[in-house]
Short mmCIF file of C-alpha atoms (C1' of nucleotides) in Angstrom, two decimals:
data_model
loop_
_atom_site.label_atom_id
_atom_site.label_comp_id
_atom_site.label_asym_id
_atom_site.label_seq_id
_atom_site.Cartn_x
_atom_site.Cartn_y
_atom_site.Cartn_z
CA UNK W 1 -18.72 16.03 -34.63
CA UNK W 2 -22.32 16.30 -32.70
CA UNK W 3 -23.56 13.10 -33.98
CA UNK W 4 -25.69 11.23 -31.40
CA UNK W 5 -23.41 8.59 -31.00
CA UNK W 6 -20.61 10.96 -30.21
CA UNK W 7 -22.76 12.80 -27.70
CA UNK W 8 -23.40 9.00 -25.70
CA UNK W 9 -19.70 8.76 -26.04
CA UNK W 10 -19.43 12.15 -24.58
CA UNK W 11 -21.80 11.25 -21.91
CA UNK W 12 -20.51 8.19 -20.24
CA UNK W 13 -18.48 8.29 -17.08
CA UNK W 14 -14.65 8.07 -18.01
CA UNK W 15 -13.53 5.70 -15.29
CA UNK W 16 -10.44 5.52 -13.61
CA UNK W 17 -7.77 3.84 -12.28
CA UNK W 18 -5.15 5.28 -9.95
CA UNK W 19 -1.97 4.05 -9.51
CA UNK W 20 0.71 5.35 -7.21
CA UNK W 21 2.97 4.30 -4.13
CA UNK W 22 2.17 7.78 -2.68
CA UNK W 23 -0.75 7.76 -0.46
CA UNK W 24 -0.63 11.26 0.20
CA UNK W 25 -0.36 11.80 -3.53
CA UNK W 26 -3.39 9.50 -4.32
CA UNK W 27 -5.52 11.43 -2.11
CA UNK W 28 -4.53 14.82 -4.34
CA UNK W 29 -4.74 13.24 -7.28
CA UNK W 30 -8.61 11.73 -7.12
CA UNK W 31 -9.76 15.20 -5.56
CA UNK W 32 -8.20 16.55 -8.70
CA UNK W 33 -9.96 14.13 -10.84
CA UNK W 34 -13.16 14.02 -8.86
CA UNK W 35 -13.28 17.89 -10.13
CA UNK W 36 -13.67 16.74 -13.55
CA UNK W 37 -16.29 16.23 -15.54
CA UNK W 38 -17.79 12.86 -16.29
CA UNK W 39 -14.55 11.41 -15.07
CA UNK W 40 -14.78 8.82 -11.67
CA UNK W 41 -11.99 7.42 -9.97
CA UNK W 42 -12.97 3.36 -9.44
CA UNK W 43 -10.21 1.84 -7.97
CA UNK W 44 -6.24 2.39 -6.57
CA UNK W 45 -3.23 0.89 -6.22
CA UNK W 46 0.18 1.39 -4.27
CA UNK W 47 1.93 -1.48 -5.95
CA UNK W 48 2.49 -3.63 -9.43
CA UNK W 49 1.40 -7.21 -7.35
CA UNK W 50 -1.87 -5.46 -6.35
CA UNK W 51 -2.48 -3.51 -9.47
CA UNK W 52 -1.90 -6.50 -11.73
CA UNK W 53 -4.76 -8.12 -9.27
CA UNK W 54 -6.95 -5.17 -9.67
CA UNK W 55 -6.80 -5.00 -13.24
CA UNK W 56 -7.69 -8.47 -13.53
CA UNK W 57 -11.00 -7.38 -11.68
CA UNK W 58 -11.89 -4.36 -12.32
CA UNK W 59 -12.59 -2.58 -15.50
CA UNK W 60 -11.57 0.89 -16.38
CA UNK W 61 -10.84 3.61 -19.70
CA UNK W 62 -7.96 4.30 -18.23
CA UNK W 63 -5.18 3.99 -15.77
CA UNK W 64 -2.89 6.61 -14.42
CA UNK W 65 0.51 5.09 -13.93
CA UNK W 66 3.56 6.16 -11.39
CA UNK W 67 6.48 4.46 -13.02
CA UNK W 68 8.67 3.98 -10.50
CA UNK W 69 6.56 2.78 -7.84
CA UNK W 70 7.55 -0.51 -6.14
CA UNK W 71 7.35 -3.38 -8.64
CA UNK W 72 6.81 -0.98 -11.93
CA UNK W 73 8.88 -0.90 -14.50
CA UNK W 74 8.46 0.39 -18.14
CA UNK W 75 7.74 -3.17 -19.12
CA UNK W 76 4.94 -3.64 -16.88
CA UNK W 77 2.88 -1.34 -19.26
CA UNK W 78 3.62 -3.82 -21.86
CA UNK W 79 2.12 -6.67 -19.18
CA UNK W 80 -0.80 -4.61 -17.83
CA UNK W 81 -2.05 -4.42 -21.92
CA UNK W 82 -2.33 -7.48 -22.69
CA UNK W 83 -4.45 -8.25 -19.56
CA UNK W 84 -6.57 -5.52 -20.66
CA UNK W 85 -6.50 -4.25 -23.66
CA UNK W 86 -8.56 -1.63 -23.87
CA UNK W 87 -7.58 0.48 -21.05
CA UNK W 88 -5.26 3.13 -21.91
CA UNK W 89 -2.24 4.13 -19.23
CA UNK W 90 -1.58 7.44 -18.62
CA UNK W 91 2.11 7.60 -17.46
CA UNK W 92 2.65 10.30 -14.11
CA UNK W 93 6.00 9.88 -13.08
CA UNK W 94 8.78 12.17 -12.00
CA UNK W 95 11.37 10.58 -14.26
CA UNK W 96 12.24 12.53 -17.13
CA UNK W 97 14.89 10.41 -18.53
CA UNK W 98 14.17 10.17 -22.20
CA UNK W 99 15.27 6.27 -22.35
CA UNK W 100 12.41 5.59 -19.67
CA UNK W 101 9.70 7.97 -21.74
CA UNK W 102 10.59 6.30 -24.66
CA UNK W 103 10.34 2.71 -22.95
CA UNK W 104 6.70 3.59 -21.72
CA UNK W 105 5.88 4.56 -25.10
CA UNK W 106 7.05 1.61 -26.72
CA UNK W 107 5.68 -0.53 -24.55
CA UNK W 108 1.84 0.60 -25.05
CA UNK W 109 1.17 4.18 -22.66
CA UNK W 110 -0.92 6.33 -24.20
CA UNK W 111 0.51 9.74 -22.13
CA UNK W 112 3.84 10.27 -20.29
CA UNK W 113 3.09 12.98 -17.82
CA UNK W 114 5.97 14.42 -15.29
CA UNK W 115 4.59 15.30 -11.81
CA UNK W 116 6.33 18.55 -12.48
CA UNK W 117 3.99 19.83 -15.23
CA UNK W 118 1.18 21.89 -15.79
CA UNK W 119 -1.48 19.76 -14.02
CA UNK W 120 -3.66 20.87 -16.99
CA UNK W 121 -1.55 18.39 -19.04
CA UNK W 122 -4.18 15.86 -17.30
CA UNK W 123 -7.00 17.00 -18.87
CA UNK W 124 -4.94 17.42 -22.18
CA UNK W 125 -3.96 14.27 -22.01
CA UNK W 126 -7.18 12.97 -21.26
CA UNK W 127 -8.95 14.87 -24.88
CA UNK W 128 -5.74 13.11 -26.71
CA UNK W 129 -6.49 9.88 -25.50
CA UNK W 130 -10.06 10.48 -26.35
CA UNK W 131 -8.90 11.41 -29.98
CA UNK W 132 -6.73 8.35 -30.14
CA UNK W 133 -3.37 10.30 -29.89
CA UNK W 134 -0.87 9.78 -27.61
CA UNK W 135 0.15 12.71 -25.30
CA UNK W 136 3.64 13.94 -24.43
CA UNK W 137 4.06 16.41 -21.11
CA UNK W 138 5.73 19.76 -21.82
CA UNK W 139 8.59 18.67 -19.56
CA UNK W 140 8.94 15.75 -22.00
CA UNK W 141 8.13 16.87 -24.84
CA UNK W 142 10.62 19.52 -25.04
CA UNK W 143 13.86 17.90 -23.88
CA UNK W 144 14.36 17.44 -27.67
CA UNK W 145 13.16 20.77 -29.55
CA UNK W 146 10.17 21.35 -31.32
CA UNK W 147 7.07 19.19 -32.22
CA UNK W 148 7.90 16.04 -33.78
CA UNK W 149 6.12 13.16 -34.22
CA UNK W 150 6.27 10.97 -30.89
CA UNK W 151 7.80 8.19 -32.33
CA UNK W 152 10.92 10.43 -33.87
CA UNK W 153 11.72 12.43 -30.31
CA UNK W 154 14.25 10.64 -28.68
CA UNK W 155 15.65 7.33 -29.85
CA UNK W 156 18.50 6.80 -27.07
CA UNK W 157 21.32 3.94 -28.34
CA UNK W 158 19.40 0.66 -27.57
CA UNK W 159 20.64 -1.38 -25.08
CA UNK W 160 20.79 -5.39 -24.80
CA UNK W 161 19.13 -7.54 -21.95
CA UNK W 162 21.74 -8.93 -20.63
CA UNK W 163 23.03 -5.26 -20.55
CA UNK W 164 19.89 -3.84 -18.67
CA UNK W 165 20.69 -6.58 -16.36
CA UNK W 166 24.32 -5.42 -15.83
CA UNK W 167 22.90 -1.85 -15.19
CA UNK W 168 20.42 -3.32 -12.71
CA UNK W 169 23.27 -4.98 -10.65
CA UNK W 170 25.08 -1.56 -10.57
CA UNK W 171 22.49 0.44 -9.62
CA UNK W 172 22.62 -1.76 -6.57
CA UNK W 173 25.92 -1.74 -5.51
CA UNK W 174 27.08 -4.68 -6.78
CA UNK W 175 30.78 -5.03 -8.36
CA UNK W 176 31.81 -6.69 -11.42
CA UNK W 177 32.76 -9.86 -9.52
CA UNK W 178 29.15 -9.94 -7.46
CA UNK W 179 27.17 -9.49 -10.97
CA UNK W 180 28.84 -12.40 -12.68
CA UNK W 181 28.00 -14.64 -9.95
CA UNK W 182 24.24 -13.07 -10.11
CA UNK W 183 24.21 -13.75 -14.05
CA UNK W 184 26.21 -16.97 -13.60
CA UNK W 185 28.85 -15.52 -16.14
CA UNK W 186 32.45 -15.55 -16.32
CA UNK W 187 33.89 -11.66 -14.18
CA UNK W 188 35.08 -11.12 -18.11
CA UNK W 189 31.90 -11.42 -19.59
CA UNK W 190 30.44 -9.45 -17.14
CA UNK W 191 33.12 -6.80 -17.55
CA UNK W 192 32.18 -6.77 -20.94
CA UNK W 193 28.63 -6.32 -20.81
CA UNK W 194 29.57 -3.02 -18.58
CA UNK W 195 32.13 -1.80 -20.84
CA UNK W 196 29.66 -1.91 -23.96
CA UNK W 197 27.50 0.04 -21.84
CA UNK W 198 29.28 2.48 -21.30
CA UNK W 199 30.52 3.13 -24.63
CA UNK W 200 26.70 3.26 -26.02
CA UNK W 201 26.00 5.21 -22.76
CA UNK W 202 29.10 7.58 -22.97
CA UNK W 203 29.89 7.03 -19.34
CA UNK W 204 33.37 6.39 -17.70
CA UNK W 205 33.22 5.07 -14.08
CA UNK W 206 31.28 3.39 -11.78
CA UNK W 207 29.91 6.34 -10.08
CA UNK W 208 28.13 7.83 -13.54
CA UNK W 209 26.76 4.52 -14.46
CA UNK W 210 25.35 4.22 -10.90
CA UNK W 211 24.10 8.16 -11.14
CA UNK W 212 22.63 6.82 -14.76
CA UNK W 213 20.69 3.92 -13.93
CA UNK W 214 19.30 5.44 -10.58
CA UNK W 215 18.13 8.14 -12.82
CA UNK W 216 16.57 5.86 -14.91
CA UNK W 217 14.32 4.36 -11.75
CA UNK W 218 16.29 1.26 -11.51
CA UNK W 219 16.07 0.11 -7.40
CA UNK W 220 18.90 1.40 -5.28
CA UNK W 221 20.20 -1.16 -3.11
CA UNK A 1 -8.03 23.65 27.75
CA UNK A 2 -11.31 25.34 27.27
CA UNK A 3 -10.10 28.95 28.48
CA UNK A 4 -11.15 32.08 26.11
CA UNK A 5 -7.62 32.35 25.44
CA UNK A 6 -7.79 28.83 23.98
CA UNK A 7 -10.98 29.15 22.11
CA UNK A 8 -9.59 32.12 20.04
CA UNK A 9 -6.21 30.47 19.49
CA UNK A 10 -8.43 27.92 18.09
CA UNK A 11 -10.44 29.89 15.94
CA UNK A 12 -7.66 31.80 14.01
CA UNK A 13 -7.57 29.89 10.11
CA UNK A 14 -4.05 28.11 10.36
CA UNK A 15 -2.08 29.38 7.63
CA UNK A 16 -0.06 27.53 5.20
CA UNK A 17 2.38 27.67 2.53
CA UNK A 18 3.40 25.09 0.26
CA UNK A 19 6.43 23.99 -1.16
CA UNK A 20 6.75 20.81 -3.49
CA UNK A 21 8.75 21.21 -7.27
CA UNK A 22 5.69 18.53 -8.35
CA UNK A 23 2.60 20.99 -9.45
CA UNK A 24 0.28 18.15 -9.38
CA UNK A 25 1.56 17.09 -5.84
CA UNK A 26 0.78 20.67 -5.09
CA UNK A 27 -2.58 21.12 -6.91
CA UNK A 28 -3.70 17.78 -4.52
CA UNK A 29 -2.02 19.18 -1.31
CA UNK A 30 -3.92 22.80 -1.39
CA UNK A 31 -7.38 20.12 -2.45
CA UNK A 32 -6.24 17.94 0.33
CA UNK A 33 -5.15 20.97 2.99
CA UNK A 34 -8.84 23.46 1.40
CA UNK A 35 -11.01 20.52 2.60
CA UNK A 36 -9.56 20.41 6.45
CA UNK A 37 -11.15 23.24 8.91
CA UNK A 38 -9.79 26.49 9.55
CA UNK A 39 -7.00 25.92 7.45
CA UNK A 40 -5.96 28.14 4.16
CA UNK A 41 -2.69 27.57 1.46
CA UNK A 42 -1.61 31.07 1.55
CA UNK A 43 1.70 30.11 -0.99
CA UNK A 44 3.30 27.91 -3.20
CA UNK A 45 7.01 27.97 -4.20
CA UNK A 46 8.67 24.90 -6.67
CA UNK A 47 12.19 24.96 -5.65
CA UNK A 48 14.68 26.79 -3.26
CA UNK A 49 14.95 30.23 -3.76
CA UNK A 50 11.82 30.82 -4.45
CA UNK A 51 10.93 29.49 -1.39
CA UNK A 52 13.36 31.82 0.24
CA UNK A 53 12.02 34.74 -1.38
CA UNK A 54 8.38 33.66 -0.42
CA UNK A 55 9.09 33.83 3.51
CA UNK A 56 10.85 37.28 3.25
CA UNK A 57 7.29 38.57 1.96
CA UNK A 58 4.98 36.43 3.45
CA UNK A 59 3.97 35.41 6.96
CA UNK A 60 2.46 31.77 7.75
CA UNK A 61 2.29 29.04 10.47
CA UNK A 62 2.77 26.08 8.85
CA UNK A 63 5.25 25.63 6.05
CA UNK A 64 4.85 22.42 3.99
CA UNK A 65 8.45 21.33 2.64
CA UNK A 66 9.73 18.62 0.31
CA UNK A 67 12.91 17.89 0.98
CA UNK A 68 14.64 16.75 -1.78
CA UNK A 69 13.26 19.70 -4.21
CA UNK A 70 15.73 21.23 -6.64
CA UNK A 71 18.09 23.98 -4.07
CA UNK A 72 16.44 22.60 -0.88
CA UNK A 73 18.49 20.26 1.68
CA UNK A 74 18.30 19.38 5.32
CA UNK A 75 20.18 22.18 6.19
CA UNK A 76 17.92 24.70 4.20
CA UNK A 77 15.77 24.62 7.30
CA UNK A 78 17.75 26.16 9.08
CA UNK A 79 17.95 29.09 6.96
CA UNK A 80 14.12 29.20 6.64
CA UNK A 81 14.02 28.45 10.35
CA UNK A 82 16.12 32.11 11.48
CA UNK A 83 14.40 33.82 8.56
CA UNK A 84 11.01 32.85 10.06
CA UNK A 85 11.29 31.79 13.39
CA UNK A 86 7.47 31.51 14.18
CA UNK A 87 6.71 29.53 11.03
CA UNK A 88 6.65 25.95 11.73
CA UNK A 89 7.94 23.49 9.54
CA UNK A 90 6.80 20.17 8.03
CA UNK A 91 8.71 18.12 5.63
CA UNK A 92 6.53 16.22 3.49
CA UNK A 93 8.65 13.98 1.33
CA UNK A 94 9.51 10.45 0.05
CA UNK A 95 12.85 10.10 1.70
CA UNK A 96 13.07 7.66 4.54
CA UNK A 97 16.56 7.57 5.53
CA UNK A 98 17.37 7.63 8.92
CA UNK A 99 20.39 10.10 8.09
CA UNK A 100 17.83 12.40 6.29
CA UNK A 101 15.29 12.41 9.23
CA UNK A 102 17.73 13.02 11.62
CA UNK A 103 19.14 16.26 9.85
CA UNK A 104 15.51 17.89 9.19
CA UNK A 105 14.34 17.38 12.94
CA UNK A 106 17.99 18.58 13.86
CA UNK A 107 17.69 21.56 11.81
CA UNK A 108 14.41 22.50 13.61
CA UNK A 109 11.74 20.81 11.33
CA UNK A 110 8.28 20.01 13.68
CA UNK A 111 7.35 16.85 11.70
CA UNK A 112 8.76 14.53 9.25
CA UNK A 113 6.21 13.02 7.02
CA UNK A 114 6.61 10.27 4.10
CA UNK A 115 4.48 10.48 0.88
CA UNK A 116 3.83 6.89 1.17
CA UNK A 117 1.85 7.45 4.48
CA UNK A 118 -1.52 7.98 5.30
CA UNK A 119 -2.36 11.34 4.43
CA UNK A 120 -4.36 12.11 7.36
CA UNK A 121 -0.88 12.14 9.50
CA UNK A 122 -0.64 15.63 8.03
CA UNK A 123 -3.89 16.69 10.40
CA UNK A 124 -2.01 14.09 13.49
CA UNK A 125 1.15 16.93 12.45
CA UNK A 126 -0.65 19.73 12.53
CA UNK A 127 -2.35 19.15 16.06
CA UNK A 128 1.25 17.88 17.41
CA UNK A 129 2.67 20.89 16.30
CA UNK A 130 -0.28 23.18 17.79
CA UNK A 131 0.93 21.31 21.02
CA UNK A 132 4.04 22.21 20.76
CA UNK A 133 5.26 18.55 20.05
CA UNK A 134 7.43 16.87 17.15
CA UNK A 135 5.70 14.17 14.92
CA UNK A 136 7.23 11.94 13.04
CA UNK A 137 5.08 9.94 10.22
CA UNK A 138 4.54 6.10 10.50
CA UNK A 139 7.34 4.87 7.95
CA UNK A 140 9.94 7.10 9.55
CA UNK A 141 8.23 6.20 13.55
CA UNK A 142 9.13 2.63 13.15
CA UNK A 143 11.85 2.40 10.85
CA UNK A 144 13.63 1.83 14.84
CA UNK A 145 11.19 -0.17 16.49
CA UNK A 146 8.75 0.78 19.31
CA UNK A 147 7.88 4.50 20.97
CA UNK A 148 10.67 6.14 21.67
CA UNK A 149 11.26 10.12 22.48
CA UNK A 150 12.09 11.60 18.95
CA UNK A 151 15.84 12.74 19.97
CA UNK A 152 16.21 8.90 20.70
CA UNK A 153 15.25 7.53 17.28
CA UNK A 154 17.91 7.51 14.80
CA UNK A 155 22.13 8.25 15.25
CA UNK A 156 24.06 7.67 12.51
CA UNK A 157 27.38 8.14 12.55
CA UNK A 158 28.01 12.09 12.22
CA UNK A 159 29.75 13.24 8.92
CA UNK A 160 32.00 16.13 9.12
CA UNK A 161 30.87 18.99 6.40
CA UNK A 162 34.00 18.00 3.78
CA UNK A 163 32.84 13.99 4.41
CA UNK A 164 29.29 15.21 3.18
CA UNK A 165 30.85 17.60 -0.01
CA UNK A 166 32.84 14.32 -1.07
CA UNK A 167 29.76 12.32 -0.84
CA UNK A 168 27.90 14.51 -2.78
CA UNK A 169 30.60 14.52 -5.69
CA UNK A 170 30.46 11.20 -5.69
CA UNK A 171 26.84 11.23 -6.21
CA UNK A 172 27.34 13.17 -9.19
CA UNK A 173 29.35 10.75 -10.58
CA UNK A 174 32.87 12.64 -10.12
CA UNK A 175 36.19 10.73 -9.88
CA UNK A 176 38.40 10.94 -6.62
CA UNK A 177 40.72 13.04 -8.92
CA UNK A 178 37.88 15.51 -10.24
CA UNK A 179 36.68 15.95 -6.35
CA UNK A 180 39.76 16.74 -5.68
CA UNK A 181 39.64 19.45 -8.00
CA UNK A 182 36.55 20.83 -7.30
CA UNK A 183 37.73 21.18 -3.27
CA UNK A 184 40.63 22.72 -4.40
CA UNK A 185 42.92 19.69 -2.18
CA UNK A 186 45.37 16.87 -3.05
CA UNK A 187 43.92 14.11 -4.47
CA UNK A 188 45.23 12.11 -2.02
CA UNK A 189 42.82 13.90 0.59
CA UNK A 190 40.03 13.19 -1.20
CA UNK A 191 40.84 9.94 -1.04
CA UNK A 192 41.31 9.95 2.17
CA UNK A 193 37.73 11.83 2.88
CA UNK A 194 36.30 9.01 0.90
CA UNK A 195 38.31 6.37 2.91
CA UNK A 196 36.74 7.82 6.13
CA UNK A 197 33.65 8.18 4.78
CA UNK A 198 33.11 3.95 3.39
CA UNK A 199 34.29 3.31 6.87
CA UNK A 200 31.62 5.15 8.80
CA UNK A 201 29.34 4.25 6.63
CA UNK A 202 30.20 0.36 6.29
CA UNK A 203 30.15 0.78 2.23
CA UNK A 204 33.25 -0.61 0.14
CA UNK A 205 32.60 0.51 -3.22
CA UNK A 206 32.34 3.27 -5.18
CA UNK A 207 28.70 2.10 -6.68
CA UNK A 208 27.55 1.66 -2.77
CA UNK A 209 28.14 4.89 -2.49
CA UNK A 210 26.74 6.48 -5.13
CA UNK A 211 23.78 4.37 -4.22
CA UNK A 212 23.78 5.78 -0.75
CA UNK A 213 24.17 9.32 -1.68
CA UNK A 214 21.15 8.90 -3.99
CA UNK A 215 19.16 7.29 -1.26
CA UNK A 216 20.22 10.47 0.97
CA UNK A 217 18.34 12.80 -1.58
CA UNK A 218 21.73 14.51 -3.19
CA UNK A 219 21.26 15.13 -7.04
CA UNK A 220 22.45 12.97 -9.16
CA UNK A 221 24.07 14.26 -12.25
"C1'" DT S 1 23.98 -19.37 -47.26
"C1'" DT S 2 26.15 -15.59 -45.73
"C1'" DC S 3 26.11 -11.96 -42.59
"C1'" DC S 4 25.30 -9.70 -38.27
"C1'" DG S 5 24.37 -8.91 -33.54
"C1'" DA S 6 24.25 -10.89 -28.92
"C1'" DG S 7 26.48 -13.50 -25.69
"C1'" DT S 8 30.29 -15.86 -24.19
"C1'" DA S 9 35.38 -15.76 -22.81
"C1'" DC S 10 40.24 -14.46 -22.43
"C1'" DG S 11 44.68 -11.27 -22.37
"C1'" DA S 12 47.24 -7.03 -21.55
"C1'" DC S 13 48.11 -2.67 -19.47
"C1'" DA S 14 47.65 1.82 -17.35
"C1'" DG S 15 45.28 3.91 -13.91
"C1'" DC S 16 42.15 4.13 -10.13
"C1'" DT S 17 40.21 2.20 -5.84
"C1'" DG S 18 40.03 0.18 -1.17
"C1'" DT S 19 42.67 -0.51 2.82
"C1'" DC S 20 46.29 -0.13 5.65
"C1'" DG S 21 49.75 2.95 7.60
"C1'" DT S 22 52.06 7.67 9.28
"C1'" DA S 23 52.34 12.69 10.10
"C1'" DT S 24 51.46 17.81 10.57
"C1'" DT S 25 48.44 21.73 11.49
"C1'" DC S 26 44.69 24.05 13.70
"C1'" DA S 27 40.67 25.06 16.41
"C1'" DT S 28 37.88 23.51 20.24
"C1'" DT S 29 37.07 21.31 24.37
"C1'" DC S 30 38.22 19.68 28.89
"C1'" DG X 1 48.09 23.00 28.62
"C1'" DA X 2 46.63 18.45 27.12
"C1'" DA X 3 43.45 16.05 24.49
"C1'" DT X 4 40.40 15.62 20.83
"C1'" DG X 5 38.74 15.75 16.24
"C1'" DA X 6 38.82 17.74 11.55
"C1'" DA X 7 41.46 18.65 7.66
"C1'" DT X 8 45.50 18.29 5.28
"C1'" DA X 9 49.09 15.18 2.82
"C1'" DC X 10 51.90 11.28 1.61
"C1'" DG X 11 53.36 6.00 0.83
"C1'" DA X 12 52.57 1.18 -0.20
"C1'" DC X 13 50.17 -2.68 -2.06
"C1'" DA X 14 46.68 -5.79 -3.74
"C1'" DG X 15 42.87 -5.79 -6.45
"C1'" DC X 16 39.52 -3.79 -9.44
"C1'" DT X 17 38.28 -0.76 -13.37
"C1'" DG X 18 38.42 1.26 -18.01
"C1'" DT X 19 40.02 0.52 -22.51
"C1'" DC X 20 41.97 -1.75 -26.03
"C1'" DG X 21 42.42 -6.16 -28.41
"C1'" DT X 22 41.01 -11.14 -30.18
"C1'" DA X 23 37.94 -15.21 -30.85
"C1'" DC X 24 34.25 -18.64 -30.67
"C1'" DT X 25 29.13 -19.94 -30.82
"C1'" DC X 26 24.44 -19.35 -32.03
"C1'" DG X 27 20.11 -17.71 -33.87
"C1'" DG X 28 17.75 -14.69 -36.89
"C1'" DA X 29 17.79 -11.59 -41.09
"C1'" DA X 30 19.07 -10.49 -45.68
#
DNA sequence: TTCCGAGTACGACAGCTGTCGTATTCATTC
DNA sequence: GAATGAATACGACAGCTGTCGTACTCGGAA
């Protein structure tokens, strides 16, 4: 535990990245780092195009994510670790949907924090990472009861690609007709792809599957 | 300008209270707000009533105010407006509809300010608002192009009180026949609500709506 | 190789939606 | 008192949606 090479470890500079279309929010967030110790905030970003660009440039422990922000989708985090692998992404989002927590956890974040929480749950997150756990915010973690591993918490019905697509489309307005053009489908095999969503989805009209996939973070048109 | 009267005026800390549901958005606002002169976050509140409990007990000039925070709409500052009429108000949030900006200045808000802007158009607010002026943020200023007087900026097209109700049942992903219900009228008026209400708006679907009325802020459920 | 899931495509049918009417009541404004 | 606008309510009709089928192809897994 107090081994010399763990007090070096203990002693370097954690570095940061920040990473959030909020400017206002940025600002709040590196004073709130800044008070940390050993922990410096190297470099922001305000969208995925100019984070990808950053990352490819600049070298950090870790990078504190705002899914949602223009550009940034769960899969990005899948993207943004294979360009460097060794950085570990804290999630900070205000999207508590348990599809998109599990999504970021699949796809390589080390922490899914909800804007919401404790700000404590920073630091906390922080030690975990530093222990090689992964972290789960209190708003997250207990939409399903109790501590569980974070791999058994929520395992929502998995959906298809062309069926994310689908969901896109609605989010944005579109009707059955417009996404079959957009997928260059037949209107019936579009119609299906919605109607298998919403039986793995439990939803019934237009309106909830729109309500759904906004909630999700999907772009409103 | 440089009168006694002035200098004292000038002296007195500014006092402010903030209201955001996002604790870390909060934690970085009071860093953000400590670190300006003569300025002190007297409060914090995370959703509605609290909020309305807060300004029953405690005086302040400035409130900060997230629209879009569970129990608080555009019309919620009107309430907070006659329960505090001294207490000036600035909305602080990540909406940028027109419709939204309109209602909050309408409603007697002093400044409109987007999270995506640069946060030192919260001091540009404050010293407006010492002035006696309204300030609108940079996203929300030229969303209509070019300086115009703040009254000027944004119409839409007025909805009447059930029009807005409908909407918001929409957004929650409730059938014509379950709004209905809820407004305790013939389905065929909520239809006809709806009807009006894709006209004024120029939207022909049910997901364009829902879309809309998410854009607007309304929960989505 | 056989099986399964994903994607494609079509049909049928009840019910809902979007768009067009008309009409009455009531409060407010001119 | 006439006019206006909001809210109420109904009818008709085409078209879309939600739900149930069926059926073919294809690639990967058992």
């Amino acid at each position: 535990m107090d081994s010399p090479l763990m007090e070096i470890k203990m002693m370097r500079r954690t570095t940061v990245i920040l990473a959030d279309d909020h400017a206002i929010v940025r600002e709040g967030l590196k004073l709130l780092i800044s008070a940390m110790a050993n922990v410096s905030v190297v470099a922001e970003a305000a969208d995925g195009d100019r984070l990808l660009n950053l990352v490819r440039s600049v070298t950090a422990d870790i990078l504190i994510l705002d899914l949602g922000m223009p550009g940034v989708a769960a899969q990005f985090i899948s993207d943004l670790h294979s360009l460097a692998p060794r950085m570990k992404i804290v999630v900070l989002t205000a999207n508590t949907e348990p599809r998109m927590v599990r999504a970021a956890i699949e796809a390589g974040a080390s922490a899914y924090l909800t804007k919401d929480g404790d700000p404590e749950e920073l630091a906390d997150a922080f030690a975990a990472i530093r222990n090689g756990d992964t972290y789960l915010g209190q708003t997250v973690r207990f939409a399903k009861s109790g501590h569980v591993p974070v791999t058994d918490i929520l395992s929502p019905v998995p959906l298809t690609p062309r069926e994310l697509q689908t969901l896109q489309m609605v989010a944005q307005g579109m009707t059955g007709r417009e996404t079959a053009q957009r997928l260059g489908i037949s209107p019936l095999t579009a119609r299906k792809h919605r109607e298998n969503l919403m039986r793995k989805l439990n939803l019934h009209s237009t309106a909830e599957l729109t309500a759904y996939a906004v909630r999700l973070g999907m772009p409103v048109g």
